[in-house]
């Protein structure tokens, strides 16, 4: 039998604490949540590896982000217990569960119906009561429950649509891995008084989310 408790502790001590994650709330969330319950059963032995894990997807491969990268991205947003959060591309719900430990409420948005149902089941199994998983196109966000104090992406994007930035509250933050020409850069966007600024933070190799490619320009 696999000792997931020991694997989880080793993940936190060997991958999280040693790579710049210092927020006690983030560390506690990753220490307590059983990541294996969010991984397809045939791959559960891989749940605590320092790598992205394929979790399925209808025509487009989808992944749980590497734990260290997820922790750094979440830490970058500086979440507060009162925050309302949108988690775009939540796949099986692990990132939503992590965010729910830190924020007041979370909406996990997933375009794949099967993954959305898996996420709902997993969140219920681990007792997350302040998060809901909804099914819809990722690029549209979920404006009906906004505005949001923070927005996250479970994958890299070439661009952030203005419509998603428009779903931020005043002083809201959006954290995204912007991938241009194969190089990913975690970028923090902040909306203040209707003006959005951005700050590149650190490099990250993260699988692309479908639907967020830049429009192709004309070639002469």
mmCIF file of C-alpha atoms in Angstrom, residues 33 37-39 55 64 87 89-100 106 108 110 115-116 118-120 122-123 126 128 131 133 154:
data_model
loop_
_atom_site.group_PDB
_atom_site.id
_atom_site.type_symbol
_atom_site.label_atom_id
_atom_site.label_comp_id
_atom_site.label_asym_id
_atom_site.label_seq_id
_atom_site.Cartn_x
_atom_site.Cartn_y
_atom_site.Cartn_z
ATOM 1 C CA UNK A 33 -4.936 18.223 1.119
ATOM 2 C CA UNK A 37 -7.694 12.018 -4.607
ATOM 3 C CA UNK A 38 -7.543 14.528 -7.471
ATOM 4 C CA UNK A 39 -5.406 12.263 -9.686
ATOM 5 C CA UNK A 55 -5.636 14.058 -15.973
ATOM 6 C CA UNK A 64 -2.533 19.248 -12.753
ATOM 7 C CA UNK A 87 -9.961 29.317 -10.895
ATOM 8 C CA UNK A 89 -9.334 25.441 -16.039
ATOM 9 C CA UNK A 90 -9.651 23.763 -12.655
ATOM 10 C CA UNK A 91 -9.473 20.225 -14.175
ATOM 11 C CA UNK A 92 -10.062 17.757 -11.295
ATOM 12 C CA UNK A 93 -10.317 20.477 -8.655
ATOM 13 C CA UNK A 94 -6.999 20.305 -6.778
ATOM 14 C CA UNK A 95 -6.098 23.944 -7.388
ATOM 15 C CA UNK A 96 -9.639 24.936 -6.412
ATOM 16 C CA UNK A 97 -9.270 23.013 -3.146
ATOM 17 C CA UNK A 98 -5.952 24.743 -2.401
ATOM 18 C CA UNK A 99 -7.436 28.168 -3.117
ATOM 19 C CA UNK A 100 -10.487 27.380 -0.973
ATOM 20 C CA UNK A 106 -13.844 29.969 -5.032
ATOM 21 C CA UNK A 108 -13.701 26.579 -10.344
ATOM 22 C CA UNK A 110 -13.922 23.895 -16.312
ATOM 23 C CA UNK A 115 -13.456 16.839 -15.530
ATOM 24 C CA UNK A 116 -15.931 19.261 -13.944
ATOM 25 C CA UNK A 118 -14.733 14.713 -11.241
ATOM 26 C CA UNK A 119 -13.783 17.998 -9.555
ATOM 27 C CA UNK A 120 -17.162 18.281 -7.830
ATOM 28 C CA UNK A 122 -13.294 15.245 -5.282
ATOM 29 C CA UNK A 123 -14.083 18.526 -3.538
ATOM 30 C CA UNK A 126 -12.280 16.269 0.979
ATOM 31 C CA UNK A 128 -14.504 21.679 0.697
ATOM 32 C CA UNK A 131 -16.093 26.261 -3.600
ATOM 33 C CA UNK A 133 -17.352 24.008 -9.936
ATOM 34 C CA UNK A 154 -4.459 26.075 -14.399
#
